[in-house]
Amino acid sequence: GNSVTQMEGPVTLSEEAFLTINCTYTATGYPSLFWYVQYPGEGLQLLLKATKADDKGSNKGFEATYRKETTSFHLEKGSVQVSDSAVYFCALREGGSEKLVFGKGTKLTVNP
Amino acid sequence: AAGVIQSPRHLIKEKRETATLKCYPIPRHDTVYWYQQGPGQDPQFLISFYEKMQSDKGSIPDRFSAQQFSDYHSELNMSSLELGDSALYFCASSLGGENIQYFGAGTRLSVL
C-alpha cells in the first residue's frame, strides 16, 4: 500500500539555521505530495504541495521538490525562525483516492 | 477567509457513551473528510463524502458512522465509546476536483 516515511524528531535548531526534514514515499502510481504544518493546539495547515515529478512547492521560505527517481519530497528552509516551531507532516494523495496518507510527523523546535 | 468549523472543540465522555462531532466545511466546498489523530500519531483517514454520498472509506470502526447533509455539513457519530477512541478528530473540506484539503482545528475527544 501507499506509505510515507519521514525523519523522526524531535529536531532542535538555533534561529537562522538551515532546516532539512527528509520524506520518502511508496506509491503504486503518481501521487500528489504535500507538507502540512501543525502548530501547538491547532489544526493542520497546508504548507506546500507538488503534483508531478520535478515540481517545486514553496511557501514562507520553505521549499520541497518532487523527486520521482528517489521517491522523495524533502522539506528545506534556509533560515528558520522561532515561529517555525511546530510539527511537520509529509503526506501523499494517490490519484483516484480521496484520502491523504501522512508520515509520522517531525517536531521542530527553534531556539532563539 | 472562512475556514472549516468543527464543534465542539473539546468533548469528554464516559466509556460506552455516544458522541456526535460536527463539521461545517468552507462555503461552496462539496467534499468533507474525517481523520483521527491519536496522541503523538499521524492523522488516519476515516471516511469522506462528496455531494452527500460516501466517496471513500478508511479505517473507520463499525461503531462509528457519518453522513453529509444537504447543506454540506457533516456529522461523525460514535457509539459504545472506548478508551482508545480518545484522540483529536479532524474534519477537512475541499472543492470537488481540487487537490487540496483544508483542515479544521479539530475536536479533542477524551473518553474516561
PDB file of C-alpha atoms in Angstrom:
ATOM      1  CA  GLY A   1       0.000   0.000   0.000  1.00  0.00           C
ATOM      2  CA  ASN A   2       0.915   3.652  -0.088  1.00  0.00           C
ATOM      3  CA  SER A   3       3.093   4.953   2.711  1.00  0.00           C
ATOM      4  CA  VAL A   4       5.154   7.946   3.760  1.00  0.00           C
ATOM      5  CA  THR A   5       8.349   7.799   5.794  1.00  0.00           C
ATOM      6  CA  GLN A   6       9.791  10.921   7.293  1.00  0.00           C
ATOM      7  CA  MET A   7      12.718  11.503   9.560  1.00  0.00           C
ATOM      8  CA  GLU A   8      11.952  11.121  13.197  1.00  0.00           C
ATOM      9  CA  GLY A   9      12.360  14.008  15.513  1.00  0.00           C
ATOM     10  CA  PRO A  10      12.465  15.882  17.514  1.00  0.00           C
ATOM     11  CA  VAL A  11      14.664  18.340  15.663  1.00  0.00           C
ATOM     12  CA  THR A  12      16.107  21.249  17.609  1.00  0.00           C
ATOM     13  CA  LEU A  13      17.798  24.138  15.821  1.00  0.00           C
ATOM     14  CA  SER A  14      19.001  27.603  16.595  1.00  0.00           C
ATOM     15  CA  GLU A  15      17.396  30.566  14.895  1.00  0.00           C
ATOM     16  CA  GLU A  16      18.723  31.176  11.351  1.00  0.00           C
ATOM     17  CA  ALA A  17      19.954  27.599  10.987  1.00  0.00           C
ATOM     18  CA  PHE A  18      19.294  25.549   7.847  1.00  0.00           C
ATOM     19  CA  LEU A  19      16.478  23.029   8.027  1.00  0.00           C
ATOM     20  CA  THR A  20      16.033  19.748   6.192  1.00  0.00           C
ATOM     21  CA  ILE A  21      13.301  17.254   7.017  1.00  0.00           C
ATOM     22  CA  ASN A  22      13.540  14.119   4.903  1.00  0.00           C
ATOM     23  CA  CYS A  23      10.481  12.485   3.415  1.00  0.00           C
ATOM     24  CA  THR A  24      10.271   9.456   1.139  1.00  0.00           C
ATOM     25  CA  TYR A  25       7.183   7.731  -0.148  1.00  0.00           C
ATOM     26  CA  THR A  26       5.921   4.472  -1.565  1.00  0.00           C
ATOM     27  CA  ALA A  27       3.073   4.595  -4.043  1.00  0.00           C
ATOM     28  CA  THR A  28       1.766   2.475  -6.870  1.00  0.00           C
ATOM     29  CA  GLY A  29       1.102   5.390  -9.175  1.00  0.00           C
ATOM     30  CA  TYR A  30       1.986   9.050  -9.358  1.00  0.00           C
ATOM     31  CA  PRO A  31       0.752  10.703  -6.192  1.00  0.00           C
ATOM     32  CA  SER A  32       0.470  14.340  -5.274  1.00  0.00           C
ATOM     33  CA  LEU A  33       2.751  15.280  -2.394  1.00  0.00           C
ATOM     34  CA  PHE A  34       2.152  17.712   0.441  1.00  0.00           C
ATOM     35  CA  TRP A  35       3.728  19.202   3.509  1.00  0.00           C
ATOM     36  CA  TYR A  36       1.348  20.173   6.316  1.00  0.00           C
ATOM     37  CA  VAL A  37       2.302  22.038   9.489  1.00  0.00           C
ATOM     38  CA  GLN A  38       0.600  21.755  12.869  1.00  0.00           C
ATOM     39  CA  TYR A  39       1.221  24.480  15.408  1.00  0.00           C
ATOM     40  CA  PRO A  40       0.567  23.678  19.069  1.00  0.00           C
ATOM     41  CA  GLY A  41      -3.138  23.285  19.772  1.00  0.00           C
ATOM     42  CA  GLU A  42      -4.131  23.937  16.183  1.00  0.00           C
ATOM     43  CA  GLY A  43      -5.252  22.028  13.126  1.00  0.00           C
ATOM     44  CA  LEU A  44      -3.234  21.086  10.080  1.00  0.00           C
ATOM     45  CA  GLN A  45      -2.290  23.838   7.669  1.00  0.00           C
ATOM     46  CA  LEU A  46      -1.131  23.190   4.138  1.00  0.00           C
ATOM     47  CA  LEU A  47       2.426  24.458   3.780  1.00  0.00           C
ATOM     48  CA  LEU A  48       3.182  23.492   0.193  1.00  0.00           C
ATOM     49  CA  LYS A  49       2.433  20.898  -2.458  1.00  0.00           C
ATOM     50  CA  ALA A  50       3.667  19.379  -5.702  1.00  0.00           C
ATOM     51  CA  THR A  51       1.603  17.349  -8.126  1.00  0.00           C
ATOM     52  CA  LYS A  52       4.128  15.917 -10.575  1.00  0.00           C
ATOM     53  CA  ALA A  53       7.768  14.975 -10.901  1.00  0.00           C
ATOM     54  CA  ASP A  54      10.281  17.837 -10.686  1.00  0.00           C
ATOM     55  CA  ASP A  55       7.630  20.262  -9.395  1.00  0.00           C
ATOM     56  CA  LYS A  56       8.899  22.507  -6.634  1.00  0.00           C
ATOM     57  CA  GLY A  57       6.468  23.650  -3.975  1.00  0.00           C
ATOM     58  CA  SER A  58       7.357  26.738  -1.962  1.00  0.00           C
ATOM     59  CA  ASN A  59       5.774  28.890   0.722  1.00  0.00           C
ATOM     60  CA  LYS A  60       7.004  31.123   3.563  1.00  0.00           C
ATOM     61  CA  GLY A  61      10.629  30.331   2.743  1.00  0.00           C
ATOM     62  CA  PHE A  62      10.058  26.578   2.767  1.00  0.00           C
ATOM     63  CA  GLU A  63      10.717  24.503  -0.356  1.00  0.00           C
ATOM     64  CA  ALA A  64      10.341  20.892  -1.426  1.00  0.00           C
ATOM     65  CA  THR A  65      10.990  19.252  -4.799  1.00  0.00           C
ATOM     66  CA  TYR A  66       9.107  16.187  -6.047  1.00  0.00           C
ATOM     67  CA  ARG A  67      11.853  13.689  -6.941  1.00  0.00           C
ATOM     68  CA  LYS A  68      10.393  10.677  -8.710  1.00  0.00           C
ATOM     69  CA  GLU A  69      13.738   8.933  -9.170  1.00  0.00           C
ATOM     70  CA  THR A  70      14.385   8.896  -5.431  1.00  0.00           C
ATOM     71  CA  THR A  71      10.688   8.921  -4.396  1.00  0.00           C
ATOM     72  CA  SER A  72      11.432  11.848  -2.123  1.00  0.00           C
ATOM     73  CA  PHE A  73       9.950  15.207  -1.141  1.00  0.00           C
ATOM     74  CA  HIS A  74      12.375  16.684   1.376  1.00  0.00           C
ATOM     75  CA  LEU A  75      11.425  19.921   3.128  1.00  0.00           C
ATOM     76  CA  GLU A  76      14.051  22.677   3.346  1.00  0.00           C
ATOM     77  CA  LYS A  77      14.330  26.185   4.699  1.00  0.00           C
ATOM     78  CA  GLY A  78      17.448  28.289   4.558  1.00  0.00           C
ATOM     79  CA  SER A  79      16.967  30.216   7.801  1.00  0.00           C
ATOM     80  CA  VAL A  80      14.468  29.074  10.416  1.00  0.00           C
ATOM     81  CA  GLN A  81      12.738  31.317  12.912  1.00  0.00           C
ATOM     82  CA  VAL A  82      11.373  30.675  16.388  1.00  0.00           C
ATOM     83  CA  SER A  83       7.874  30.950  14.912  1.00  0.00           C
ATOM     84  CA  ASP A  84       8.582  27.900  12.714  1.00  0.00           C
ATOM     85  CA  SER A  85       8.446  25.669  15.787  1.00  0.00           C
ATOM     86  CA  ALA A  86       5.726  23.130  15.014  1.00  0.00           C
ATOM     87  CA  VAL A  87       5.121  19.559  13.876  1.00  0.00           C
ATOM     88  CA  TYR A  88       5.605  18.982  10.153  1.00  0.00           C
ATOM     89  CA  PHE A  89       3.792  16.195   8.296  1.00  0.00           C
ATOM     90  CA  CYS A  90       4.650  14.898   4.856  1.00  0.00           C
ATOM     91  CA  ALA A  91       1.647  13.414   3.043  1.00  0.00           C
ATOM     92  CA  LEU A  92       0.638  11.906  -0.271  1.00  0.00           C
ATOM     93  CA  ARG A  93      -2.597  11.536  -2.153  1.00  0.00           C
ATOM     94  CA  GLU A  94      -2.870   8.845  -4.785  1.00  0.00           C
ATOM     95  CA  GLY A  95      -4.888   9.587  -7.887  1.00  0.00           C
ATOM     96  CA  GLY A  96      -8.349   8.084  -7.630  1.00  0.00           C
ATOM     97  CA  SER A  97      -8.307   8.100  -3.838  1.00  0.00           C
ATOM     98  CA  GLU A  98      -9.766  10.694  -1.515  1.00  0.00           C
ATOM     99  CA  LYS A  99      -7.530  10.110   1.428  1.00  0.00           C
ATOM    100  CA  LEU A 100      -4.281  11.706   2.478  1.00  0.00           C
ATOM    101  CA  VAL A 101      -1.658   9.321   3.804  1.00  0.00           C
ATOM    102  CA  PHE A 102       0.561  11.003   6.367  1.00  0.00           C
ATOM    103  CA  GLY A 103       4.007  10.357   7.707  1.00  0.00           C
ATOM    104  CA  LYS A 104       4.548  10.150  11.458  1.00  0.00           C
ATOM    105  CA  GLY A 105       5.375  13.850  11.759  1.00  0.00           C
ATOM    106  CA  THR A 106       8.571  15.645  12.763  1.00  0.00           C
ATOM    107  CA  LYS A 107       8.569  18.028  15.692  1.00  0.00           C
ATOM    108  CA  LEU A 108      10.753  21.075  15.110  1.00  0.00           C
ATOM    109  CA  THR A 109      11.848  23.377  17.919  1.00  0.00           C
ATOM    110  CA  VAL A 110      13.728  26.547  17.055  1.00  0.00           C
ATOM    111  CA  ASN A 111      15.544  28.275  19.901  1.00  0.00           C
ATOM    112  CA  PRO A 112      16.397  31.979  19.932  1.00  0.00           C
TER     113      PRO A 112
ATOM    114  CA  ALA B   1     -11.484  33.927   4.817  1.00  0.00           C
ATOM    115  CA  ALA B   2     -13.925  31.392   6.215  1.00  0.00           C
ATOM    116  CA  GLY B   3     -12.376  28.151   7.363  1.00  0.00           C
ATOM    117  CA  VAL B   4     -13.594  24.706   8.314  1.00  0.00           C
ATOM    118  CA  ILE B   5     -15.533  24.875  11.570  1.00  0.00           C
ATOM    119  CA  GLN B   6     -15.659  21.946  13.938  1.00  0.00           C
ATOM    120  CA  SER B   7     -17.729  21.624  17.065  1.00  0.00           C
ATOM    121  CA  PRO B   8     -17.339  21.043  19.845  1.00  0.00           C
ATOM    122  CA  ARG B   9     -13.645  21.785  20.294  1.00  0.00           C
ATOM    123  CA  HIS B  10     -13.417  19.563  23.334  1.00  0.00           C
ATOM    124  CA  LEU B  11     -15.594  16.673  24.452  1.00  0.00           C
ATOM    125  CA  ILE B  12     -15.375  14.439  27.465  1.00  0.00           C
ATOM    126  CA  LYS B  13     -17.335  11.186  27.543  1.00  0.00           C
ATOM    127  CA  GLU B  14     -17.516   8.044  29.615  1.00  0.00           C
ATOM    128  CA  LYS B  15     -16.903   4.551  28.233  1.00  0.00           C
ATOM    129  CA  ARG B  16     -19.875   3.116  26.349  1.00  0.00           C
ATOM    130  CA  GLU B  17     -21.409   6.569  25.802  1.00  0.00           C
ATOM    131  CA  THR B  18     -22.091   8.109  22.398  1.00  0.00           C
ATOM    132  CA  ALA B  19     -20.678  11.255  20.834  1.00  0.00           C
ATOM    133  CA  THR B  20     -21.516  13.378  17.821  1.00  0.00           C
ATOM    134  CA  LEU B  21     -18.927  15.575  16.173  1.00  0.00           C
ATOM    135  CA  LYS B  22     -19.937  18.253  13.694  1.00  0.00           C
ATOM    136  CA  CYS B  23     -18.099  19.762  10.769  1.00  0.00           C
ATOM    137  CA  TYR B  24     -19.023  22.802   8.708  1.00  0.00           C
ATOM    138  CA  PRO B  25     -16.964  22.989   5.516  1.00  0.00           C
ATOM    139  CA  ILE B  26     -15.697  26.091   3.806  1.00  0.00           C
ATOM    140  CA  PRO B  27     -18.578  27.678   1.852  1.00  0.00           C
ATOM    141  CA  ARG B  28     -19.024  26.110  -1.598  1.00  0.00           C
ATOM    142  CA  HIS B  29     -16.896  23.104  -0.687  1.00  0.00           C
ATOM    143  CA  ASP B  30     -18.747  19.899  -1.526  1.00  0.00           C
ATOM    144  CA  THR B  31     -16.382  17.271  -0.113  1.00  0.00           C
ATOM    145  CA  VAL B  32     -15.628  16.540   3.532  1.00  0.00           C
ATOM    146  CA  TYR B  33     -13.104  14.178   5.080  1.00  0.00           C
ATOM    147  CA  TRP B  34     -12.706  12.844   8.599  1.00  0.00           C
ATOM    148  CA  TYR B  35      -9.373  11.925  10.184  1.00  0.00           C
ATOM    149  CA  GLN B  36      -8.416  10.573  13.604  1.00  0.00           C
ATOM    150  CA  GLN B  37      -5.122  11.557  15.231  1.00  0.00           C
ATOM    151  CA  GLY B  38      -4.117   9.604  18.319  1.00  0.00           C
ATOM    152  CA  PRO B  39      -1.654  11.093  20.827  1.00  0.00           C
ATOM    153  CA  GLY B  40       1.709  11.571  19.140  1.00  0.00           C
ATOM    154  CA  GLN B  41       0.451   9.866  15.985  1.00  0.00           C
ATOM    155  CA  ASP B  42      -0.143  10.856  12.396  1.00  0.00           C
ATOM    156  CA  PRO B  43      -3.710  11.512  11.243  1.00  0.00           C
ATOM    157  CA  GLN B  44      -5.516   8.430   9.957  1.00  0.00           C
ATOM    158  CA  PHE B  45      -8.223   8.721   7.328  1.00  0.00           C
ATOM    159  CA  LEU B  46     -11.665   7.569   8.421  1.00  0.00           C
ATOM    160  CA  ILE B  47     -14.185   8.439   5.733  1.00  0.00           C
ATOM    161  CA  SER B  48     -15.115  11.030   3.113  1.00  0.00           C
ATOM    162  CA  PHE B  49     -18.248  12.335   1.414  1.00  0.00           C
ATOM    163  CA  TYR B  50     -18.813  14.041  -1.894  1.00  0.00           C
ATOM    164  CA  GLU B  51     -22.169  15.615  -2.630  1.00  0.00           C
ATOM    165  CA  LYS B  52     -23.721  13.797   0.347  1.00  0.00           C
ATOM    166  CA  MET B  53     -22.560  10.365  -0.844  1.00  0.00           C
ATOM    167  CA  GLN B  54     -19.783   8.369   0.775  1.00  0.00           C
ATOM    168  CA  SER B  55     -16.822   8.636  -1.556  1.00  0.00           C
ATOM    169  CA  ASP B  56     -14.052   6.742   0.241  1.00  0.00           C
ATOM    170  CA  LYS B  57     -13.660   4.738   3.407  1.00  0.00           C
ATOM    171  CA  GLY B  58     -10.641   4.116   5.557  1.00  0.00           C
ATOM    172  CA  SER B  59     -10.080   2.583   8.963  1.00  0.00           C
ATOM    173  CA  ILE B  60     -13.373   3.639  10.483  1.00  0.00           C
ATOM    174  CA  PRO B  61     -14.706   1.289  13.183  1.00  0.00           C
ATOM    175  CA  ASP B  62     -18.167  -0.194  12.724  1.00  0.00           C
ATOM    176  CA  ARG B  63     -19.196   1.669  15.905  1.00  0.00           C
ATOM    177  CA  PHE B  64     -18.750   4.928  14.007  1.00  0.00           C
ATOM    178  CA  SER B  65     -20.982   6.321  11.300  1.00  0.00           C
ATOM    179  CA  ALA B  66     -21.029   9.565   9.409  1.00  0.00           C
ATOM    180  CA  GLN B  67     -23.116  11.468   6.936  1.00  0.00           C
ATOM    181  CA  GLN B  68     -23.154  14.646   4.945  1.00  0.00           C
ATOM    182  CA  PHE B  69     -26.277  16.764   4.895  1.00  0.00           C
ATOM    183  CA  SER B  70     -27.912  18.854   2.200  1.00  0.00           C
ATOM    184  CA  ASP B  71     -26.112  21.993   3.437  1.00  0.00           C
ATOM    185  CA  TYR B  72     -22.825  20.024   3.131  1.00  0.00           C
ATOM    186  CA  HIS B  73     -22.097  19.949   6.820  1.00  0.00           C
ATOM    187  CA  SER B  74     -21.131  16.547   8.161  1.00  0.00           C
ATOM    188  CA  GLU B  75     -21.532  14.686  11.421  1.00  0.00           C
ATOM    189  CA  LEU B  76     -19.474  11.830  12.815  1.00  0.00           C
ATOM    190  CA  ASN B  77     -21.456   9.654  15.207  1.00  0.00           C
ATOM    191  CA  MET B  78     -19.525   7.473  17.612  1.00  0.00           C
ATOM    192  CA  SER B  79     -21.201   4.857  19.785  1.00  0.00           C
ATOM    193  CA  SER B  80     -20.044   2.482  22.526  1.00  0.00           C
ATOM    194  CA  LEU B  81     -17.030   4.670  23.107  1.00  0.00           C
ATOM    195  CA  GLU B  82     -13.820   3.007  24.196  1.00  0.00           C
ATOM    196  CA  LEU B  83     -10.764   4.444  25.918  1.00  0.00           C
ATOM    197  CA  GLY B  84      -8.828   4.004  22.682  1.00  0.00           C
ATOM    198  CA  ASP B  85     -11.173   6.392  20.912  1.00  0.00           C
ATOM    199  CA  SER B  86      -9.575   9.275  22.784  1.00  0.00           C
ATOM    200  CA  ALA B  87      -7.990  11.328  20.033  1.00  0.00           C
ATOM    201  CA  LEU B  88      -8.102  14.511  18.022  1.00  0.00           C
ATOM    202  CA  TYR B  89     -10.678  14.260  15.241  1.00  0.00           C
ATOM    203  CA  PHE B  90     -10.126  16.450  12.225  1.00  0.00           C
ATOM    204  CA  CYS B  91     -12.510  17.384   9.511  1.00  0.00           C
ATOM    205  CA  ALA B  92     -11.249  18.703   6.205  1.00  0.00           C
ATOM    206  CA  SER B  93     -13.060  20.041   3.166  1.00  0.00           C
ATOM    207  CA  SER B  94     -12.315  20.616  -0.480  1.00  0.00           C
ATOM    208  CA  LEU B  95     -13.980  21.750  -3.644  1.00  0.00           C
ATOM    209  CA  GLY B  96     -14.616  18.791  -5.920  1.00  0.00           C
ATOM    210  CA  GLY B  97     -11.755  18.429  -8.388  1.00  0.00           C
ATOM    211  CA  GLU B  98      -9.311  20.463  -6.299  1.00  0.00           C
ATOM    212  CA  ASN B  99      -6.357  18.601  -4.869  1.00  0.00           C
ATOM    213  CA  ILE B 100      -6.126  20.453  -1.556  1.00  0.00           C
ATOM    214  CA  GLN B 101      -7.813  19.552   1.716  1.00  0.00           C
ATOM    215  CA  TYR B 102      -8.363  22.356   4.211  1.00  0.00           C
ATOM    216  CA  PHE B 103      -8.438  21.242   7.814  1.00  0.00           C
ATOM    217  CA  GLY B 104     -10.430  22.434  10.771  1.00  0.00           C
ATOM    218  CA  ALA B 105      -8.921  22.939  14.231  1.00  0.00           C
ATOM    219  CA  GLY B 106     -10.184  19.556  15.362  1.00  0.00           C
ATOM    220  CA  THR B 107     -12.310  18.151  18.168  1.00  0.00           C
ATOM    221  CA  ARG B 108     -10.412  16.675  21.082  1.00  0.00           C
ATOM    222  CA  LEU B 109     -12.346  13.698  22.441  1.00  0.00           C
ATOM    223  CA  SER B 110     -11.424  12.280  25.799  1.00  0.00           C
ATOM    224  CA  VAL B 111     -13.035   9.001  26.864  1.00  0.00           C
ATOM    225  CA  LEU B 112     -12.773   8.327  30.584  1.00  0.00           C
TER     226      LEU B 112
END
